[in-house]
């Protein structure tokens, strides 16, 4: 099984990116890949982690915006 390209990551949901990242980490931890494949997996993992972080930053911004517009109980 070869490492997947990273050009598909931008369209992933948070959950899909997280699950793919878990699979990449699992493959790297099991070992047995060539250096080239390991590097490709590492790069994919970095891109997946960045995608997850983008989703989480967006979620935080939405929560902050909702809190700032919520009525304050007196």
XYZ file of N, CA, C and O in Angstrom:
296
model
N 0.846 -1.174 0.000
C 0.000 0.000 0.000
C 0.890 1.235 0.000
O 1.713 1.440 0.877
N 0.732 2.084 -0.969
C 1.564 3.281 -1.042
C 0.872 4.455 -0.369
O -0.328 4.432 -0.137
N 1.651 5.476 -0.069
C 1.106 6.668 0.566
C 0.227 7.415 -0.430
O 0.537 7.502 -1.610
N -0.882 7.927 0.057
C -1.802 8.678 -0.797
C -1.259 10.091 -1.017
O -0.545 10.633 -0.178
N -1.596 10.689 -2.149
C -1.154 12.070 -2.397
C -1.845 13.030 -1.424
O -2.851 12.683 -0.816
N -1.292 14.223 -1.330
C -1.858 15.175 -0.372
C -2.847 16.143 -1.004
O -3.459 16.926 -0.309
N -3.042 16.073 -2.327
C -3.921 17.034 -2.980
C -5.404 16.798 -2.692
O -6.231 17.634 -3.011
N -5.760 15.693 -2.076
C -7.151 15.415 -1.745
C -7.560 15.944 -0.370
O -8.724 15.900 -0.007
N -6.635 16.470 0.383
C -6.873 16.807 1.783
C -7.730 18.059 1.965
O -8.557 18.123 2.868
N -7.568 19.062 1.115
C -8.285 20.330 1.287
C -9.797 20.172 1.356
O -10.455 20.952 2.017
N -10.357 19.186 0.701
C -11.802 18.999 0.701
C -12.320 18.102 1.808
O -13.515 17.853 1.892
N -11.424 17.619 2.664
C -11.833 16.668 3.703
C -12.551 17.345 4.858
O -12.209 18.456 5.257
N -13.523 16.619 5.400
C -14.150 17.056 6.643
C -13.151 16.838 7.784
O -12.141 16.139 7.612
N -13.453 17.407 8.932
C -12.584 17.208 10.097
C -12.458 15.723 10.415
O -11.363 15.208 10.630
N -13.595 15.035 10.438
C -13.592 13.624 10.821
C -12.800 12.774 9.842
O -12.055 11.880 10.254
N -12.947 13.053 8.544
C -12.199 12.291 7.535
C -10.701 12.541 7.670
O -9.899 11.601 7.593
N -10.319 13.791 7.878
C -8.903 14.126 8.036
C -8.333 13.492 9.297
O -7.219 12.955 9.284
N -9.103 13.521 10.383
C -8.648 12.922 11.644
C -8.453 11.421 11.486
O -7.429 10.866 11.910
N -9.422 10.752 10.852
C -9.315 9.308 10.664
C -8.136 8.946 9.760
O -7.435 7.970 10.005
N -7.936 9.734 8.712
C -6.801 9.490 7.812
C -5.481 9.715 8.545
O -4.514 8.977 8.339
N -5.431 10.720 9.408
C -4.228 10.985 10.196
C -3.932 9.822 11.136
O -2.778 9.391 11.263
N -4.948 9.280 11.766
C -4.764 8.120 12.649
C -4.193 6.943 11.853
O -3.282 6.250 12.317
N -4.692 6.737 10.635
C -4.196 5.639 9.799
C -2.736 5.865 9.405
O -1.937 4.920 9.389
N -2.370 7.107 9.099
C -0.985 7.423 8.743
C -0.068 7.154 9.931
O 0.988 6.519 9.788
N -0.453 7.619 11.095
C 0.359 7.411 12.295
C 0.523 5.914 12.565
O 1.627 5.441 12.867
N -0.555 5.162 12.409
C -0.496 3.714 12.623
C 0.509 3.060 11.669
O 1.326 2.240 12.087
N 0.456 3.455 10.408
C 1.396 2.882 9.424
C 2.832 3.245 9.757
O 3.737 2.413 9.644
N 3.056 4.485 10.154
C 4.420 4.892 10.503
C 4.915 4.144 11.745
O 6.076 3.744 11.804
N 4.039 3.955 12.713
C 4.442 3.251 13.940
C 4.719 1.776 13.697
O 5.569 1.188 14.362
N 4.005 1.157 12.754
C 4.242 -0.256 12.450
C 5.577 -0.477 11.756
O 6.158 -1.554 11.850
N 6.058 0.561 11.056
C 7.340 0.436 10.356
C 7.220 -0.435 9.128
O 6.142 -0.782 8.677
N 8.362 -0.789 8.585
C 8.390 -1.661 7.431
C 8.288 -0.946 6.095
O 8.366 -1.585 5.054
N 8.098 0.361 6.111
C 8.011 1.121 4.863
C 9.403 1.564 4.442
O 10.300 1.722 5.273
N 9.557 1.778 3.162
C 10.829 2.304 2.663
C 10.982 3.741 3.154
O 10.019 4.372 3.605
N 12.172 4.261 3.042
C 12.418 5.649 3.443
C 11.537 6.590 2.633
O 10.913 7.497 3.180
N 11.468 6.363 1.331
C 10.656 7.228 0.456
C 9.178 7.192 0.860
O 8.517 8.216 0.940
N 8.669 6.007 1.116
C 7.274 5.887 1.521
C 7.048 6.508 2.889
O 6.032 7.177 3.121
N 7.983 6.314 3.804
C 7.861 6.919 5.133
C 7.832 8.446 5.055
O 7.053 9.099 5.746
N 8.673 9.003 4.190
C 8.669 10.458 4.017
C 7.348 10.939 3.430
O 6.803 11.964 3.857
N 6.812 10.198 2.462
C 5.521 10.560 1.876
C 4.410 10.477 2.922
O 3.527 11.344 2.986
N 4.458 9.444 3.755
C 3.473 9.317 4.839
C 3.600 10.480 5.821
O 2.593 11.038 6.274
N 4.830 10.830 6.177
C 5.059 11.943 7.096
C 4.477 13.234 6.527
O 3.783 13.979 7.229
N 4.753 13.496 5.251
C 4.232 14.713 4.608
C 2.708 14.708 4.590
O 2.067 15.736 4.839
N 2.114 13.558 4.308
C 0.653 13.456 4.321
C 0.122 13.691 5.727
O -0.873 14.391 5.922
N 0.788 13.131 6.717
C 0.375 13.330 8.104
C 0.429 14.802 8.505
O -0.475 15.304 9.167
N 1.476 15.484 8.090
C 1.592 16.918 8.382
C 0.445 17.695 7.735
O -0.138 18.588 8.348
N 0.134 17.356 6.491
C -0.957 18.042 5.788
C -2.303 17.726 6.437
O -3.165 18.614 6.569
N -2.499 16.486 6.861
C -3.742 16.118 7.538
C -3.876 16.834 8.883
O -4.959 17.304 9.239
N -2.788 16.921 9.630
C -2.810 17.626 10.908
C -3.143 19.104 10.701
O -3.920 19.691 11.467
N -2.586 19.699 9.658
C -2.879 21.101 9.353
C -4.351 21.274 8.993
O -4.987 22.264 9.390
N -4.914 20.317 8.250
C -6.335 20.385 7.895
C -7.194 20.301 9.146
O -8.164 21.065 9.303
N -6.859 19.400 10.050
C -7.604 19.285 11.308
C -7.506 20.583 12.099
O -8.511 21.065 12.648
N -6.324 21.153 12.159
C -6.138 22.402 12.893
C -6.963 23.527 12.276
O -7.566 24.330 12.999
N -7.028 23.579 10.952
C -7.845 24.592 10.278
C -9.311 24.448 10.678
O -9.977 25.445 10.985
N -9.812 23.224 10.691
C -11.191 22.991 11.116
C -11.395 23.423 12.562
O -12.418 24.057 12.901
N -10.466 23.087 13.437
C -10.615 23.429 14.854
C -10.541 24.936 15.081
O -11.285 25.483 15.910
N -9.683 25.621 14.356
C -9.603 27.079 14.466
C -10.915 27.703 14.002
O -11.438 28.625 14.634
N -11.464 27.175 12.912
C -12.752 27.662 12.425
C -13.870 27.416 13.417
O -14.734 28.285 13.627
N -13.858 26.258 14.043
C -14.880 25.950 15.050
C -14.754 26.886 16.246
O -15.757 27.384 16.767
N -13.529 27.151 16.666
C -13.296 28.073 17.790
C -13.814 29.469 17.445
O -14.460 30.122 18.262
N -13.549 29.917 16.231
C -14.011 31.242 15.806
C -15.533 31.315 15.798
O -16.119 32.321 16.218
N -16.175 30.253 15.349
C -17.639 30.232 15.342
C -18.194 30.250 16.756
O -19.187 30.933 17.036
N -17.564 29.501 17.660
C -18.009 29.507 19.060
C -17.821 30.881 19.693
O -18.700 31.383 20.398
N -16.664 31.487 19.435
C -16.401 32.826 19.969
C -17.407 33.838 19.437
O -17.900 34.687 20.178
N -17.732 33.742 18.146
C -18.709 34.663 17.546
C -20.090 34.441 18.153
O -20.809 35.412 18.444
N -20.457 33.194 18.381
C -21.764 32.895 18.977
C -21.835 33.420 20.416
O -22.860 33.961 20.827
N -20.755 33.281 21.140
C -20.727 33.774 22.511
C -20.812 35.289 22.566
O -21.431 35.848 23.458
N -20.182 35.960 21.608
C -20.175 37.415 21.641
C -21.525 38.002 21.222
O -21.814 39.138 21.564
N -22.327 37.247 20.511
C -23.641 37.756 20.095
C -24.785 37.216 20.948
O -25.910 37.630 20.784
N -24.464 36.308 21.865
C -25.495 35.744 22.735
C -25.939 36.780 23.751
O -25.122 37.560 24.253
N -27.237 36.823 24.054
C -27.697 37.775 25.061
C -27.112 37.448 26.434
O -26.936 36.286 26.784
N -26.807 38.455 27.166
C -26.250 38.296 28.506
C -27.406 38.254 29.507
O -28.267 39.129 29.514
N -27.435 37.206 30.329
C -28.465 37.102 31.366
C -28.165 38.084 32.487
O -27.050 38.179 32.959
N -29.178 38.809 32.900
C -28.983 39.814 33.961
C -29.381 39.304 35.299
O -30.113 38.458 35.519
